[in-house]
Tab-separated table of C-alpha atoms and ligand atoms in Angstrom:
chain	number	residue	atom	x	y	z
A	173	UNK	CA	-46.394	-1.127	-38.084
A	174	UNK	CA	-43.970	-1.097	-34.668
A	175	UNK	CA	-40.691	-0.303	-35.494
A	176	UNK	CA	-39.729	-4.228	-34.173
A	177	UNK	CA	-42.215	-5.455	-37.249
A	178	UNK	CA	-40.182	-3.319	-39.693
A	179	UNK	CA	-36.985	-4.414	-38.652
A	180	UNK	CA	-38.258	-8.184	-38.557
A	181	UNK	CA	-40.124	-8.018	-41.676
A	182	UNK	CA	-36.741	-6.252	-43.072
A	183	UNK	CA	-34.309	-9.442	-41.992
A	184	UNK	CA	-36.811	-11.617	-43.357
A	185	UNK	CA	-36.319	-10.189	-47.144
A	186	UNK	CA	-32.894	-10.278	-46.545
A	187	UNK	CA	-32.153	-13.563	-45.687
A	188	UNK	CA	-34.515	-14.825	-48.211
A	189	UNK	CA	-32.392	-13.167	-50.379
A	190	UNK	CA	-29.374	-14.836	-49.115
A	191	UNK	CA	-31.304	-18.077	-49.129
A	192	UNK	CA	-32.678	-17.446	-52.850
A	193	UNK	CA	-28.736	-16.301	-53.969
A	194	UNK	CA	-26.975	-18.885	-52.494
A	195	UNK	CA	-28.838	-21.541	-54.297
A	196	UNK	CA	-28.921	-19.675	-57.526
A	197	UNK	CA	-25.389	-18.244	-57.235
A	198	UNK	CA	-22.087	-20.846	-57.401
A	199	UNK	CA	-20.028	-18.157	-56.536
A	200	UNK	CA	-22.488	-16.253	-53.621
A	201	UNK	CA	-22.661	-19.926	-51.898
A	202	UNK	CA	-18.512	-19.841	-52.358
A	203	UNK	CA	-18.171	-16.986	-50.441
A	204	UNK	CA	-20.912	-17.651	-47.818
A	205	UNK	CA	-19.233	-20.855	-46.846
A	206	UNK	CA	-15.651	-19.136	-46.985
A	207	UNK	CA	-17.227	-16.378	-44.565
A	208	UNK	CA	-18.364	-19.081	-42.630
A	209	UNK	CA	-14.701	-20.872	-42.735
A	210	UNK	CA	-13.148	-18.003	-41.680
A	211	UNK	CA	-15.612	-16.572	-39.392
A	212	UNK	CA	-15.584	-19.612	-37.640
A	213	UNK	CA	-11.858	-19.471	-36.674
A	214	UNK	CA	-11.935	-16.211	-35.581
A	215	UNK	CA	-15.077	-17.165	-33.503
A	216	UNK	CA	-13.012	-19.505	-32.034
A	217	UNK	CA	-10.143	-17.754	-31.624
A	218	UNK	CA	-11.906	-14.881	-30.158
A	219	UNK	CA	-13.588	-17.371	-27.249
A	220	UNK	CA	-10.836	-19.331	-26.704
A	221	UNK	CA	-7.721	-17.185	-26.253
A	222	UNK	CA	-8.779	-15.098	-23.480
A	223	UNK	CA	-9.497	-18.251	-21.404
A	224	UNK	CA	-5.909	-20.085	-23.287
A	225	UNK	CA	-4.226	-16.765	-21.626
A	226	UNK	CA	-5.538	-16.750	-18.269
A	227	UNK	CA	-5.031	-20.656	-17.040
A	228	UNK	CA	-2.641	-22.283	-19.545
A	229	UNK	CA	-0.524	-19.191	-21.140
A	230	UNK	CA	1.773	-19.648	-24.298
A	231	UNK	CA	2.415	-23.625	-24.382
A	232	UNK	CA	2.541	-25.780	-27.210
A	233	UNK	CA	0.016	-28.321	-25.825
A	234	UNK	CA	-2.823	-25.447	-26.254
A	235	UNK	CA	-2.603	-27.362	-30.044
A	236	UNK	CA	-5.314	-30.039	-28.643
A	237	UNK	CA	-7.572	-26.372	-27.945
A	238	UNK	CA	-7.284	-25.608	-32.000
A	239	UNK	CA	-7.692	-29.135	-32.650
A	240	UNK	CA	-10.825	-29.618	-31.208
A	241	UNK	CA	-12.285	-26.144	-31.882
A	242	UNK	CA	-11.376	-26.683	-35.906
A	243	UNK	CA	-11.900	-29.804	-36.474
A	244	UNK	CA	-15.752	-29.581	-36.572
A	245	UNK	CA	-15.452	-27.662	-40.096
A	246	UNK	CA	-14.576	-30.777	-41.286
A	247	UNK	CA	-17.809	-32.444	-40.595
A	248	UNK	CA	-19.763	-29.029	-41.486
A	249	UNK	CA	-18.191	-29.244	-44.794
A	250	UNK	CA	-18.155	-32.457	-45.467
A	251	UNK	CA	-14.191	-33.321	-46.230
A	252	UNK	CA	-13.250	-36.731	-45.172
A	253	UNK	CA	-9.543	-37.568	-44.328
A	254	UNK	CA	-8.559	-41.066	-45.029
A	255	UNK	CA	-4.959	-40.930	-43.532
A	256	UNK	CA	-2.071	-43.918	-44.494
A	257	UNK	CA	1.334	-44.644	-42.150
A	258	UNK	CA	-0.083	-42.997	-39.542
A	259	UNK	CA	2.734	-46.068	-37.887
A	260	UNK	CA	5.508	-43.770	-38.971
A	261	UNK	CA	4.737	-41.086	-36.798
A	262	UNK	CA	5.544	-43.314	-34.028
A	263	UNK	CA	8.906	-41.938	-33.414
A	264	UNK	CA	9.774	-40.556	-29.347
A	265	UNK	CA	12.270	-37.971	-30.441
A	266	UNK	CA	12.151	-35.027	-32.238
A	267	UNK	CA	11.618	-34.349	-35.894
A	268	UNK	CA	10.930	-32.275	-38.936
A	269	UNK	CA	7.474	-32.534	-40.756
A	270	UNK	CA	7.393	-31.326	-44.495
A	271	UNK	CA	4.383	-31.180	-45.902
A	272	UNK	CA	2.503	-30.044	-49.514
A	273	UNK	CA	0.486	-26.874	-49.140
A	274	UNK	CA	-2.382	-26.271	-52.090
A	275	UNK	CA	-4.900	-24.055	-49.678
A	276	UNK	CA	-6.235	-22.989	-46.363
A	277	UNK	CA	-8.222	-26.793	-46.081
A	278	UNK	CA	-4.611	-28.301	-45.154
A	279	UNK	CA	-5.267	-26.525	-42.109
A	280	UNK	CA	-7.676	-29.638	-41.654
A	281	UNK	CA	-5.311	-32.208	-43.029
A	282	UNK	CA	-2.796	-30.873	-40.640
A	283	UNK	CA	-4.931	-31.004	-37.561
A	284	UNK	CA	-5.642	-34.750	-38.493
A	285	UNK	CA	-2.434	-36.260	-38.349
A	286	UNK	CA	-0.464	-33.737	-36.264
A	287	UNK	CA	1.840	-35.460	-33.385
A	288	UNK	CA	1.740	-34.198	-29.998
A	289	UNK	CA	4.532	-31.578	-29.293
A	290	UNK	CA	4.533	-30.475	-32.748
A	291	UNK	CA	4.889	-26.717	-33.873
A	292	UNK	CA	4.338	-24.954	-37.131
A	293	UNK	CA	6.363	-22.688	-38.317
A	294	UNK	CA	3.996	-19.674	-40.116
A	295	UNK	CA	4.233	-16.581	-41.575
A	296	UNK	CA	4.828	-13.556	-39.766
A	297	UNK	CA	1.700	-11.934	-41.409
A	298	UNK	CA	-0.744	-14.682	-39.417
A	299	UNK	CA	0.196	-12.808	-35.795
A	300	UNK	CA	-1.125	-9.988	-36.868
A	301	UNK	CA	-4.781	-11.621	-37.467
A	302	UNK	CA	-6.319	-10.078	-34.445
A	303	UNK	CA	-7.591	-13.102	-32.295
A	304	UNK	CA	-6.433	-15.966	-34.891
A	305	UNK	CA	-2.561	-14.288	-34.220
A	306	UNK	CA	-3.463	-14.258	-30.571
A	307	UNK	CA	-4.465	-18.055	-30.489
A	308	UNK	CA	-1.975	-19.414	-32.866
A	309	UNK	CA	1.300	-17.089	-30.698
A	310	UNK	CA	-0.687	-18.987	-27.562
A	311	UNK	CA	-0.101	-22.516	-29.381
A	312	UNK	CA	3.580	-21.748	-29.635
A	313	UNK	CA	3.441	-21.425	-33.198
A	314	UNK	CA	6.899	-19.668	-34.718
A	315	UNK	CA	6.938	-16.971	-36.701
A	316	UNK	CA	9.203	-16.088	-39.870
A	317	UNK	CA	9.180	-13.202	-41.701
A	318	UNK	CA	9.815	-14.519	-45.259
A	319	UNK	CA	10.886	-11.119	-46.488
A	320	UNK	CA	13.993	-10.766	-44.492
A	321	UNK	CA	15.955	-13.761	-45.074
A	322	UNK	CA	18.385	-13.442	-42.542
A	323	UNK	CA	15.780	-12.913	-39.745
A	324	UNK	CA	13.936	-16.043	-40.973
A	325	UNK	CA	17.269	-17.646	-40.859
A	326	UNK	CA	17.746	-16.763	-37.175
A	327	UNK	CA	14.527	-17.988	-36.198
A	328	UNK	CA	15.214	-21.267	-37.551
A	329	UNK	CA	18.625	-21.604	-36.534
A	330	UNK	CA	17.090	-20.965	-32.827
A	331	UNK	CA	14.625	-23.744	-33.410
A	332	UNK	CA	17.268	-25.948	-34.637
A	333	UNK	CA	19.281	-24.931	-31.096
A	334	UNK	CA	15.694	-25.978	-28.817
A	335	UNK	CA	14.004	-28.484	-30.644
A	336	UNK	CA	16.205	-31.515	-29.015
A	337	UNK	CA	16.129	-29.999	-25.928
A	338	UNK	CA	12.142	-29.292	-25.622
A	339	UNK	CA	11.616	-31.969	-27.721
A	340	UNK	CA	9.612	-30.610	-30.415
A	341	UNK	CA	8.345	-31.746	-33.536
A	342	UNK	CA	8.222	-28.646	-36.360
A	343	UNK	CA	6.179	-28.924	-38.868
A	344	UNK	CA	6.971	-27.024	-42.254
A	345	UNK	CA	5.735	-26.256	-45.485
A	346	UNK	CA	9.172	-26.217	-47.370
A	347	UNK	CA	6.938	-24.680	-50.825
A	348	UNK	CA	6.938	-21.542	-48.583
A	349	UNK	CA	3.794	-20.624	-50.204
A	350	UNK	CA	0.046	-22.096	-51.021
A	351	UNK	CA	0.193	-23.489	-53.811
A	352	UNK	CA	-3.359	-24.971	-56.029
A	353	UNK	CA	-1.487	-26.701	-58.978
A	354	UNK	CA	-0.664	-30.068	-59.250
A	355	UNK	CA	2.994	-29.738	-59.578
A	356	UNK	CA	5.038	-28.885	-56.298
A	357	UNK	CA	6.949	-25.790	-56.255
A	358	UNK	CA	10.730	-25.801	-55.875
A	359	UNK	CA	11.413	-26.640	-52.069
A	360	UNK	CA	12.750	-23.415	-49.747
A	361	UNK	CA	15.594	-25.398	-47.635
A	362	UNK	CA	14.825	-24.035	-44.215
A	363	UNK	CA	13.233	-27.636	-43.072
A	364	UNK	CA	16.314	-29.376	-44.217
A	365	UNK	CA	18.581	-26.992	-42.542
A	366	UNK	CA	16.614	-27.449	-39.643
A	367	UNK	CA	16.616	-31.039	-39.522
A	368	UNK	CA	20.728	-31.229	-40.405
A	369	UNK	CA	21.439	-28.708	-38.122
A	370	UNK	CA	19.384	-30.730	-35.044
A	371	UNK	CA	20.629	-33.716	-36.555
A	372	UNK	CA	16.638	-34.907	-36.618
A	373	UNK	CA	14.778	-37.158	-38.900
A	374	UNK	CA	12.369	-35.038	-41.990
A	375	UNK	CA	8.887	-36.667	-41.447
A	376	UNK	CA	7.210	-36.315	-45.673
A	377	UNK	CA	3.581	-36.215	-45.174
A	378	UNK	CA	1.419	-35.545	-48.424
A	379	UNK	CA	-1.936	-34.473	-49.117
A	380	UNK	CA	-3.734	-35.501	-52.033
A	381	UNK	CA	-5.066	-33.450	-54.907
A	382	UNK	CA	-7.354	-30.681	-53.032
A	383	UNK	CA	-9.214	-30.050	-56.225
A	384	UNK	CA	-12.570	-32.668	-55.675
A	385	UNK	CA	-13.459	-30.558	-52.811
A	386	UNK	CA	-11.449	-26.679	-52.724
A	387	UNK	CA	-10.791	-24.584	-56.190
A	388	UNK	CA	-10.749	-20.947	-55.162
A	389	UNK	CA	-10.488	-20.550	-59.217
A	390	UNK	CA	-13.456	-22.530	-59.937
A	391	UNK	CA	-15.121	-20.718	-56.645
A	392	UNK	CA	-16.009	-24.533	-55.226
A	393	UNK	CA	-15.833	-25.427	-52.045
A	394	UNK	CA	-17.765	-28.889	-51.734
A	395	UNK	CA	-17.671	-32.469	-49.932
A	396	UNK	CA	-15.188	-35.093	-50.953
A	397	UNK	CA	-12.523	-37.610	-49.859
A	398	UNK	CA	-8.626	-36.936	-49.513
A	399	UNK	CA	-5.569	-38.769	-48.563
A	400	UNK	CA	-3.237	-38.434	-46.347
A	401	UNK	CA	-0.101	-40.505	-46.574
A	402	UNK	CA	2.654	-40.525	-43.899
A	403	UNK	CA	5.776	-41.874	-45.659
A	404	UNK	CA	8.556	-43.356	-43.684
A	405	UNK	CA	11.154	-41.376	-41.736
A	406	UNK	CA	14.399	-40.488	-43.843
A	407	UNK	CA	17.485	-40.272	-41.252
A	408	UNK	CA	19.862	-37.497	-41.306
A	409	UNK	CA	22.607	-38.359	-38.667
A	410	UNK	CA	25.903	-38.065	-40.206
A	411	UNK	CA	24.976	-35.854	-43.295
A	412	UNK	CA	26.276	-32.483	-43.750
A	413	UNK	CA	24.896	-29.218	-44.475
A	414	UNK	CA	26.574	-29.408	-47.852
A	415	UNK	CA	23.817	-32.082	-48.502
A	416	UNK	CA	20.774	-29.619	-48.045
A	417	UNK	CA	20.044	-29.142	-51.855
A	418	UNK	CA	20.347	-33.021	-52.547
A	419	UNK	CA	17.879	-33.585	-49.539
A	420	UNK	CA	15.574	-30.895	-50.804
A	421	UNK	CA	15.820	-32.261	-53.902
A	422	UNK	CA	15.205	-36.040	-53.201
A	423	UNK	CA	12.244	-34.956	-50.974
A	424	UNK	CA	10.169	-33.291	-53.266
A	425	UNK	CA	10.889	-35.724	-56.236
A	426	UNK	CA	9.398	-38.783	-53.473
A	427	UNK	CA	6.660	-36.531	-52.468
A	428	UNK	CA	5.579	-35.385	-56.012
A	429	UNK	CA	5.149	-39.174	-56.790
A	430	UNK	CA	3.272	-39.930	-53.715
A	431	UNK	CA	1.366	-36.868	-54.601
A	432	UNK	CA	0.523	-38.315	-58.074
A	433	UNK	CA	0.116	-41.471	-56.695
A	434	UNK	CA	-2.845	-40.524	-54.026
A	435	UNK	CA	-5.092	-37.943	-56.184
A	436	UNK	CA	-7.556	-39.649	-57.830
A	437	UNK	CA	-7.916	-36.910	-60.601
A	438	UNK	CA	-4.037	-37.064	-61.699
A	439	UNK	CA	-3.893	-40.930	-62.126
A	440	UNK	CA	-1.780	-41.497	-65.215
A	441	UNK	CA	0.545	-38.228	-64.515
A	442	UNK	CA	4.143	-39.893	-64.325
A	443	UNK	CA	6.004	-37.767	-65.685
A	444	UNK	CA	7.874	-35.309	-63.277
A	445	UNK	CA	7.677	-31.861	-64.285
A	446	UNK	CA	10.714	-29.456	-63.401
B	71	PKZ	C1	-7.437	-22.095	-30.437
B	71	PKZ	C2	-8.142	-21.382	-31.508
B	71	PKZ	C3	-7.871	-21.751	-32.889
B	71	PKZ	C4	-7.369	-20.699	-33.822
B	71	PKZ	C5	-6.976	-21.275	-35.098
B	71	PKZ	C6	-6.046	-20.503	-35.918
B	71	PKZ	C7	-5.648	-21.269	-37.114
B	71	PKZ	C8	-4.431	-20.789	-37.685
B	71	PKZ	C9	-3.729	-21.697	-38.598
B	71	PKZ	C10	-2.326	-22.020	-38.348
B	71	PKZ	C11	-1.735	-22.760	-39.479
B	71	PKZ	C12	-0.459	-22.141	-39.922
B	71	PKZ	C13	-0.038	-22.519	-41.254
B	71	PKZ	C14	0.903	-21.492	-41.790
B	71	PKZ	C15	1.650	-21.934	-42.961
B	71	PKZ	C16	2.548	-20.852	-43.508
B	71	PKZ	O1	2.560	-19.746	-43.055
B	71	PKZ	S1	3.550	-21.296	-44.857
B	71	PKZ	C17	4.614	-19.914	-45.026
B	71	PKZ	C18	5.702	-19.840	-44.020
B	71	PKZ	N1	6.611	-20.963	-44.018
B	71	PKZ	C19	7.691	-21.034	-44.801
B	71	PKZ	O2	7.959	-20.167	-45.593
B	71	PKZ	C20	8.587	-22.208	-44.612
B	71	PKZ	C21	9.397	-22.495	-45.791
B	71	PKZ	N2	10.463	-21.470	-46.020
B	71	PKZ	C22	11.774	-21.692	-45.736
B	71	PKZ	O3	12.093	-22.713	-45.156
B	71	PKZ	C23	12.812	-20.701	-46.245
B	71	PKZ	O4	13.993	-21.409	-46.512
B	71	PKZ	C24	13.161	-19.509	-45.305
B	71	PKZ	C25	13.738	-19.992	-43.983
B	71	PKZ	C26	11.910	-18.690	-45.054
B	71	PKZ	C27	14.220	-18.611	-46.002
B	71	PKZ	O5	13.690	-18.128	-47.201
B	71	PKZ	P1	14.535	-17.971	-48.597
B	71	PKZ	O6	15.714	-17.133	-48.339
B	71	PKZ	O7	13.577	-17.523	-49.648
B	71	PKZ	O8	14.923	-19.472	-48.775
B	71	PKZ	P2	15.755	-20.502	-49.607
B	71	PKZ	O9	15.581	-20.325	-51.080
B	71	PKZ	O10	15.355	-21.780	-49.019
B	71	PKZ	O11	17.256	-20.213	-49.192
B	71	PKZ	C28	18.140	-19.299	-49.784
B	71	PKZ	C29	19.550	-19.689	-49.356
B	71	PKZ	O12	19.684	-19.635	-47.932
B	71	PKZ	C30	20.080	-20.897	-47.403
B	71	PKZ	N3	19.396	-21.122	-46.136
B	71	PKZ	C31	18.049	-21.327	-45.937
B	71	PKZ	N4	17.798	-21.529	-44.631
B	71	PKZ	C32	18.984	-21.461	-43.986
B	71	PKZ	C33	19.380	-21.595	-42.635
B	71	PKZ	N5	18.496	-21.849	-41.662
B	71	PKZ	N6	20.690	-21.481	-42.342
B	71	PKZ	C34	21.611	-21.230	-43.306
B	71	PKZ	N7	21.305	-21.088	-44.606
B	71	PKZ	C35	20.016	-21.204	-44.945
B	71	PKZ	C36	19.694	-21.911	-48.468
B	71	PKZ	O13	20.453	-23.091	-48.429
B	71	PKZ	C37	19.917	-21.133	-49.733
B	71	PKZ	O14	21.280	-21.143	-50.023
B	71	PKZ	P3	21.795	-21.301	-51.558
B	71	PKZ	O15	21.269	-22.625	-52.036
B	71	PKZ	O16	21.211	-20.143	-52.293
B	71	PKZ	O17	23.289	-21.252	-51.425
B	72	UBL	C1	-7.467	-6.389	-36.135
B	72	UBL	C2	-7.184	-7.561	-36.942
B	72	UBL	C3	-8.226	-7.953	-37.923
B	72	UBL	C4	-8.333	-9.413	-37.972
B	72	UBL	C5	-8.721	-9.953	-39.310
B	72	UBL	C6	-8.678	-11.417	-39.207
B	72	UBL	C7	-8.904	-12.085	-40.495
B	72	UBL	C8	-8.600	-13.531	-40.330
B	72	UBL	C9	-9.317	-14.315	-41.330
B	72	UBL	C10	-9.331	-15.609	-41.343
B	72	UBL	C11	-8.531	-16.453	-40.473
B	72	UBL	C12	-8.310	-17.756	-41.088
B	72	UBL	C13	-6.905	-18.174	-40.942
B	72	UBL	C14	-6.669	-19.479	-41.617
B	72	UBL	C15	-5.218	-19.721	-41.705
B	72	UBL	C16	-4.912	-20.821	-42.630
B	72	UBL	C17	-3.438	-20.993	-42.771
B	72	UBL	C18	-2.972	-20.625	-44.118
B	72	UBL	O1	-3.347	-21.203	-45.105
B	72	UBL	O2	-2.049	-19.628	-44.161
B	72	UBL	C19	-1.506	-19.281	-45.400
B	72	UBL	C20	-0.034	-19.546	-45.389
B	72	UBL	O3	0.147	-20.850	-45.089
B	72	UBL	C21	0.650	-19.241	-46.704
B	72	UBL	O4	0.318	-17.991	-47.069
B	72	UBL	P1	0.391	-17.462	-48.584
B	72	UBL	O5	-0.176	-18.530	-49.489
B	72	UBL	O6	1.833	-17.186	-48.891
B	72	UBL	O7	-0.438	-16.218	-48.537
């Protein structure tokens, strides 16, 4: 045989073998369609950035460029949004999003229903993701490094300072952390700094129960429907920063019961855990 004919016949076993173990393997298809989630992105990022740098540069419209490129995982993977007050987005001034954050498909959920002008505030670790770190510093994403406190701090006190004046919307996941289970982790209170100290509205947007389509436990990673819901706007003008913990508080108590209230899987939970 040419050496072309070994190398062809070679591919050939192997990706029958990848056919034959992805269908008899839950866990081998997990991790093929988690390559593919990932390797996607950094496809993405890897095309896109070079071109992002040369005409456009570090802006935070390049979002619609990561919005289009990463949306079509959603249709490859078959997750359907079904998103509610989208109406109380429509605010012209700045703001602070806070959102739930149970795995990397809010990425999706976030994409959906993000505003125009609106920046995430990640961790530190992302920028270092080769091409992904590249494309999300070109989006104007903001970096924190949650293990020094004080430089996180700093960061955010500078966003508070340019948010008005660019007029940006930041969006924040105050659980600081991913977080699969169905109760919501104590809330960090950098958002609600933020939003006191610009003296901005805090946006709640929650995302159903993840679980019908993402368990990285179970190793499933499958079709199904979520929720988004956008609840109303809650003011801060006039409150103090002595009322951060109160507004942390109050926040996560109205978004654990919207969170309760939109999964499917939970109904009948009431009861809030501590
Ligand atoms: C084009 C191609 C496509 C490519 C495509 C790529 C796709 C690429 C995907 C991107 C998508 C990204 C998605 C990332 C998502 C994450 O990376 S999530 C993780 C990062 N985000 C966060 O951590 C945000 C939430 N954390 C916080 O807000 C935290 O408060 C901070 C700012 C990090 C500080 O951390 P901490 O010290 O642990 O916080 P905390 O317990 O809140 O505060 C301690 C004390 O400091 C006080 N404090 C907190 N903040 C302040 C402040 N600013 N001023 C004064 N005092 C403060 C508190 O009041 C508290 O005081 P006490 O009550 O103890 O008296
Ligand atoms: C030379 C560099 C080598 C590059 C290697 C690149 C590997 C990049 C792999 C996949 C890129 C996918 C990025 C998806 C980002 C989804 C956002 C996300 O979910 O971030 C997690 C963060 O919210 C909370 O982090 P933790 O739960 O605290 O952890």
């Amino acid at each position: 045989m040419e050496q072309y004919q070994w190398i062809l016949l070679l591919l050939t076993i192997f990706m029958t073998g990848i056919f034959f173990f992805y269908h008899q393997s839950p866990t081998f298809s997990f991790y093929c369609k988690m390559f593919l989630f990932n390797g996607w992105i950094i496809l993405m990022a890897t095309i896109l950035s070079p071109c992002i740098t040369l005409f456009y540069g570090r802006r935070v419209e390049n979002m619609k460029f990561m919005h289009l490129s990463i949306l079509p995982l959603k249709n490859i993977y078959g997750i359907k949004f079904m998103v509610q007050g989208s109406e109380n987005l429509n605010i012209k001034k700045p703001y602070v999003i806070v959102s739930n954050h149970q795995s990397c498909l809010d990425l999706l959920g976030m994409l959906e229903v993000m505003p125009e002008r609106c920046v995430t505030i990640a961790k530190k670790e992302l920028l270092y993701m080769g091409p992904v770190g590249w494309a999300c510093w070109l989006c104007g994403l903001i970096f924190i490094d949650r293990k020094n406190k004080k430089s996180a701090m700093d960061v955010m006190n500078r966003v508070a300072q340019i948010m008005r004046q660019e007029n940006l919307r930041v969006w924040m996941y105050p659980e600081g952390t991913r977080n699969p289970e169905d109760t919501l982790l104590p809330f960090k209170r950098g958002a609600f700094h933020l939003a006191l100290k610009a003296q901005v509205p805090i946006v709640p947007i929650v995302t159903s129960s993840l679980k019908c389509c993402y368990s990285y436990k179970e190793k499933k990673l499958k079709p199904g429907n979520c929720t988004i819901r956008i609840l109303p706007k809650i003011e801060t003008q006039g409150l103090g920063l002595e009322e951060v913990t109160a507004l942390a508080e109050s926040t996560r108590k109205l978004m654990q019961e919207t969170f309760y209230e939109i999964s499917e899987d939970l109904h009948g939970e009431k009861e809030m855990k501590p």
